[in-house]
Amino acid sequence: MSEVNSMKVKLINYCKDPEKIVAQSARLCYSALDIEDLRERLSDESIIKLIKKIMKLGHYSVLEHATFTFAIEGISRVTSHQLVRHRLASFSQQSQRYVKINEQGFPYIVPKSIEKNKKITKIFIDAIKDLDRIYHLLLSYNIEAEDARYILPQAVKTKVILTVNARELLHIFRLRCCNRAQWEIKEMSIKMLKAVEDVAPTIFENAGPPCISGPCPEGELSCGKPWTKDKEEGVNE
Ligand SMILES: Cc1cc2nc3c(=O)[nH]c(=O)nc-3n(C[C@H](O)[C@H](O)[C@H](O)COP(=O)(O)OP(=O)(O)OC[C@H]3O[C@@H](n4cnc5c(N)ncnc54)[C@H](O)[C@@H]3O)c2cc1C
């Protein structure tokens, strides 16, 4: 049984020239030129200028032409459940119906708040071991994995492949990179942000929670702290 917290977030695919396709789409709206000519005439400088312009104008629909695919491993079902609430992204998730947990037991996440207290960690892990034992007992009684899984806790680790366009990704970053988001989805989102910054730096230049560019909309619930990509822990949802 593995209790190691080892989240992996990898950008495994993205559309060719994400910033160029966004700039080309923006230019198309305001130009009489043929589509191919538009693309050829776009210099690196004009791509940056166009993207900054559409972001300022709020012409966000052109951002939907840039897509990104992430492989995410070692997150809990708590976090995958929060992630799949984002309806405009596309998901594939490892099935608990078709993938039985092996004899080594299920891998799981221990929240940091629990991990820092040895006594509580032991209680938590003992409960996990009990659930794991019951899961395998159910299988031994020929209960299908799809029904045995009802005993699994939300701490169980899962794997997801997610494809999302830049507009929705900016929305996810606004909500989930925020200090008000739960620590695990915040950590995952910041890793996603760092990955796309490398391939589309202008689009994601000001990505993150709303307090980066204006007042915090959280009112009384505001964390009141300056935001930084280097600090990954959040508060509970
Ligand atoms: C800190 C925090 C706490 C939360 N707590 C809870 C909670 O206690 N309970 C709970 O149930 N959820 C909770 N959520 C989840 C939240 O309610 C949303 O389901 C989740 O954040 C997905 O965001 P979304 O609906 O804005 O966007 P997405 O599904 O990512 O969609 C993006 C945008 O598209 C538009 N859109 C998408 N679908 C529609 C539609 N059908 N009609 C109109 N416009 C649409 C909206 O403008 C939307 O903002 C919480 C989220 C956060 C960040």
PDB file of N, CA and C in Angstrom, residues 189-233:
ATOM      1  N   SER A 189      -3.115  22.722 -10.155  1.00  0.00           N
ATOM      2  CA  SER A 189      -3.354  23.807 -11.123  1.00  0.00           C
ATOM      3  C   SER A 189      -2.101  24.644 -11.344  1.00  0.00           C
ATOM      4  N   ILE A 190      -1.352  24.863 -10.272  1.00  0.00           N
ATOM      5  CA  ILE A 190      -0.118  25.649 -10.418  1.00  0.00           C
ATOM      6  C   ILE A 190       0.892  24.880 -11.273  1.00  0.00           C
ATOM      7  N   LYS A 191       0.929  23.567 -11.115  1.00  0.00           N
ATOM      8  CA  LYS A 191       1.819  22.756 -11.974  1.00  0.00           C
ATOM      9  C   LYS A 191       1.363  22.858 -13.436  1.00  0.00           C
ATOM     10  N   MET A 192       0.040  22.849 -13.662  1.00  0.00           N
ATOM     11  CA  MET A 192      -0.477  22.982 -15.035  1.00  0.00           C
ATOM     12  C   MET A 192      -0.109  24.353 -15.605  1.00  0.00           C
ATOM     13  N   LEU A 193      -0.261  25.382 -14.774  1.00  0.00           N
ATOM     14  CA  LEU A 193       0.061  26.746 -15.217  1.00  0.00           C
ATOM     15  C   LEU A 193       1.537  26.856 -15.603  1.00  0.00           C
ATOM     16  N   LYS A 194       2.408  26.289 -14.763  1.00  0.00           N
ATOM     17  CA  LYS A 194       3.845  26.374 -15.066  1.00  0.00           C
ATOM     18  C   LYS A 194       4.166  25.654 -16.386  1.00  0.00           C
ATOM     19  N   ALA A 195       3.425  24.569 -16.671  1.00  0.00           N
ATOM     20  CA  ALA A 195       3.682  23.811 -17.907  1.00  0.00           C
ATOM     21  C   ALA A 195       3.245  24.598 -19.146  1.00  0.00           C
ATOM     22  N   VAL A 196       2.095  25.264 -19.089  1.00  0.00           N
ATOM     23  CA  VAL A 196       1.634  25.969 -20.304  1.00  0.00           C
ATOM     24  C   VAL A 196       2.345  27.304 -20.508  1.00  0.00           C
ATOM     25  N   GLU A 197       2.865  27.869 -19.425  1.00  0.00           N
ATOM     26  CA  GLU A 197       3.614  29.131 -19.554  1.00  0.00           C
ATOM     27  C   GLU A 197       4.797  28.977 -20.498  1.00  0.00           C
ATOM     28  N   ASP A 198       5.366  27.790 -20.524  1.00  0.00           N
ATOM     29  CA  ASP A 198       6.532  27.549 -21.386  1.00  0.00           C
ATOM     30  C   ASP A 198       6.164  27.549 -22.868  1.00  0.00           C
ATOM     31  N   VAL A 199       4.934  27.109 -23.195  1.00  0.00           N
ATOM     32  CA  VAL A 199       4.576  26.960 -24.620  1.00  0.00           C
ATOM     33  C   VAL A 199       3.651  28.078 -25.124  1.00  0.00           C
ATOM     34  N   ALA A 200       3.024  28.809 -24.198  1.00  0.00           N
ATOM     35  CA  ALA A 200       2.155  29.920 -24.610  1.00  0.00           C
ATOM     36  C   ALA A 200       2.306  31.057 -23.590  1.00  0.00           C
ATOM     37  N   PRO A 201       3.513  31.659 -23.537  1.00  0.00           N
ATOM     38  CA  PRO A 201       3.802  32.627 -22.462  1.00  0.00           C
ATOM     39  C   PRO A 201       2.940  33.886 -22.492  1.00  0.00           C
ATOM     40  N   THR A 202       2.524  34.317 -23.688  1.00  0.00           N
ATOM     41  CA  THR A 202       1.736  35.560 -23.734  1.00  0.00           C
ATOM     42  C   THR A 202       0.305  35.304 -23.257  1.00  0.00           C
ATOM     43  N   ILE A 203      -0.269  34.177 -23.727  1.00  0.00           N
ATOM     44  CA  ILE A 203      -1.647  33.857 -23.315  1.00  0.00           C
ATOM     45  C   ILE A 203      -1.736  33.738 -21.786  1.00  0.00           C
ATOM     46  N   PHE A 204      -0.724  33.110 -21.180  1.00  0.00           N
ATOM     47  CA  PHE A 204      -0.814  32.808 -19.744  1.00  0.00           C
ATOM     48  C   PHE A 204      -0.006  33.781 -18.878  1.00  0.00           C
ATOM     49  N   GLU A 205       0.376  34.911 -19.489  1.00  0.00           N
ATOM     50  CA  GLU A 205       1.209  35.894 -18.774  1.00  0.00           C
ATOM     51  C   GLU A 205       0.582  36.335 -17.451  1.00  0.00           C
ATOM     52  N   ASN A 206      -0.726  36.609 -17.483  1.00  0.00           N
ATOM     53  CA  ASN A 206      -1.393  37.089 -16.261  1.00  0.00           C
ATOM     54  C   ASN A 206      -2.368  36.063 -15.706  1.00  0.00           C
ATOM     55  N   ALA A 207      -2.080  34.768 -15.975  1.00  0.00           N
ATOM     56  CA  ALA A 207      -2.992  33.712 -15.509  1.00  0.00           C
ATOM     57  C   ALA A 207      -2.835  33.489 -14.006  1.00  0.00           C
ATOM     58  N   GLY A 208      -3.938  33.100 -13.384  1.00  0.00           N
ATOM     59  CA  GLY A 208      -3.920  32.874 -11.938  1.00  0.00           C
ATOM     60  C   GLY A 208      -5.169  33.458 -11.325  1.00  0.00           C
ATOM     61  N   PRO A 209      -5.209  33.608 -10.015  1.00  0.00           N
ATOM     62  CA  PRO A 209      -6.422  34.116  -9.371  1.00  0.00           C
ATOM     63  C   PRO A 209      -6.694  35.583  -9.729  1.00  0.00           C
ATOM     64  N   PRO A 210      -7.944  36.048  -9.544  1.00  0.00           N
ATOM     65  CA  PRO A 210      -8.318  37.406  -9.948  1.00  0.00           C
ATOM     66  C   PRO A 210      -7.495  38.494  -9.272  1.00  0.00           C
ATOM     67  N   CYS A 211      -6.942  38.214  -8.069  1.00  0.00           N
ATOM     68  CA  CYS A 211      -6.206  39.260  -7.338  1.00  0.00           C
ATOM     69  C   CYS A 211      -4.911  39.665  -8.040  1.00  0.00           C
ATOM     70  N   ILE A 212      -4.508  38.918  -9.067  1.00  0.00           N
ATOM     71  CA  ILE A 212      -3.307  39.290  -9.825  1.00  0.00           C
ATOM     72  C   ILE A 212      -3.545  40.607 -10.562  1.00  0.00           C
ATOM     73  N   SER A 213      -4.768  40.763 -11.082  1.00  0.00           N
ATOM     74  CA  SER A 213      -5.016  41.926 -11.940  1.00  0.00           C
ATOM     75  C   SER A 213      -6.048  42.900 -11.372  1.00  0.00           C
ATOM     76  N   GLY A 214      -6.621  42.606 -10.201  1.00  0.00           N
ATOM     77  CA  GLY A 214      -7.624  43.514  -9.652  1.00  0.00           C
ATOM     78  C   GLY A 214      -7.970  43.123  -8.235  1.00  0.00           C
ATOM     79  N   PRO A 215      -9.085  43.695  -7.733  1.00  0.00           N
ATOM     80  CA  PRO A 215      -9.440  43.374  -6.354  1.00  0.00           C
ATOM     81  C   PRO A 215      -9.919  41.923  -6.203  1.00  0.00           C
ATOM     82  N   CYS A 216      -9.735  41.341  -5.028  1.00  0.00           N
ATOM     83  CA  CYS A 216     -10.194  39.973  -4.756  1.00  0.00           C
ATOM     84  C   CYS A 216     -11.722  39.970  -4.674  1.00  0.00           C
ATOM     85  N   PRO A 217     -12.384  39.064  -5.437  1.00  0.00           N
ATOM     86  CA  PRO A 217     -13.846  39.031  -5.391  1.00  0.00           C
ATOM     87  C   PRO A 217     -14.401  38.211  -4.212  1.00  0.00           C
ATOM     88  N   GLU A 218     -13.530  37.678  -3.377  1.00  0.00           N
ATOM     89  CA  GLU A 218     -13.980  36.766  -2.306  1.00  0.00           C
ATOM     90  C   GLU A 218     -14.566  37.486  -1.095  1.00  0.00           C
ATOM     91  N   GLY A 219     -14.499  38.808  -1.079  1.00  0.00           N
ATOM     92  CA  GLY A 219     -15.083  39.588   0.014  1.00  0.00           C
ATOM     93  C   GLY A 219     -14.530  39.179   1.371  1.00  0.00           C
ATOM     94  N   GLU A 220     -15.456  38.889   2.314  1.00  0.00           N
ATOM     95  CA  GLU A 220     -15.039  38.548   3.685  1.00  0.00           C
ATOM     96  C   GLU A 220     -14.199  37.272   3.737  1.00  0.00           C
ATOM     97  N   LEU A 221     -14.342  36.434   2.703  1.00  0.00           N
ATOM     98  CA  LEU A 221     -13.603  35.160   2.686  1.00  0.00           C
ATOM     99  C   LEU A 221     -12.195  35.307   2.097  1.00  0.00           C
ATOM    100  N   SER A 222     -11.869  36.519   1.666  1.00  0.00           N
ATOM    101  CA  SER A 222     -10.548  36.745   1.060  1.00  0.00           C
ATOM    102  C   SER A 222      -9.428  36.324   2.001  1.00  0.00           C
ATOM    103  N   CYS A 223      -8.356  35.718   1.423  1.00  0.00           N
ATOM    104  CA  CYS A 223      -7.231  35.281   2.268  1.00  0.00           C
ATOM    105  C   CYS A 223      -6.409  36.479   2.714  1.00  0.00           C
ATOM    106  N   GLY A 224      -6.515  37.606   1.978  1.00  0.00           N
ATOM    107  CA  GLY A 224      -5.806  38.830   2.352  1.00  0.00           C
ATOM    108  C   GLY A 224      -4.301  38.779   2.122  1.00  0.00           C
ATOM    109  N   LYS A 225      -3.850  37.707   1.443  1.00  0.00           N
ATOM    110  CA  LYS A 225      -2.395  37.574   1.248  1.00  0.00           C
ATOM    111  C   LYS A 225      -2.025  37.789  -0.215  1.00  0.00           C
ATOM    112  N   PRO A 226      -0.815  38.272  -0.497  1.00  0.00           N
ATOM    113  CA  PRO A 226      -0.397  38.370  -1.899  1.00  0.00           C
ATOM    114  C   PRO A 226      -0.237  36.962  -2.474  1.00  0.00           C
ATOM    115  N   TRP A 227      -0.585  36.804  -3.755  1.00  0.00           N
ATOM    116  CA  TRP A 227      -0.534  35.474  -4.377  1.00  0.00           C
ATOM    117  C   TRP A 227       0.828  35.220  -4.994  1.00  0.00           C
ATOM    118  N   THR A 228       1.316  34.005  -4.876  1.00  0.00           N
ATOM    119  CA  THR A 228       2.556  33.620  -5.549  1.00  0.00           C
ATOM    120  C   THR A 228       2.453  32.174  -6.029  1.00  0.00           C
ATOM    121  N   LYS A 229       3.060  31.931  -7.167  1.00  0.00           N
ATOM    122  CA  LYS A 229       3.060  30.577  -7.749  1.00  0.00           C
ATOM    123  C   LYS A 229       3.901  29.614  -6.922  1.00  0.00           C
ATOM    124  N   ASP A 230       4.778  30.161  -6.079  1.00  0.00           N
ATOM    125  CA  ASP A 230       5.693  29.294  -5.332  1.00  0.00           C
ATOM    126  C   ASP A 230       5.075  28.734  -4.063  1.00  0.00           C
ATOM    127  N   LYS A 231       3.914  29.288  -3.684  1.00  0.00           N
ATOM    128  CA  LYS A 231       3.277  28.813  -2.458  1.00  0.00           C
ATOM    129  C   LYS A 231       2.070  27.986  -2.877  1.00  0.00           C
ATOM    130  N   GLU A 232       2.122  26.670  -2.619  1.00  0.00           N
ATOM    131  CA  GLU A 232       1.090  25.813  -3.211  1.00  0.00           C
ATOM    132  C   GLU A 232      -0.077  25.467  -2.295  1.00  0.00           C
ATOM    133  N   GLU A 233       0.075  25.666  -0.974  1.00  0.00           N
ATOM    134  CA  GLU A 233      -1.046  25.210  -0.133  1.00  0.00           C
ATOM    135  C   GLU A 233      -2.240  26.174  -0.175  1.00  0.00           C
TER     136      GLU A 233
END
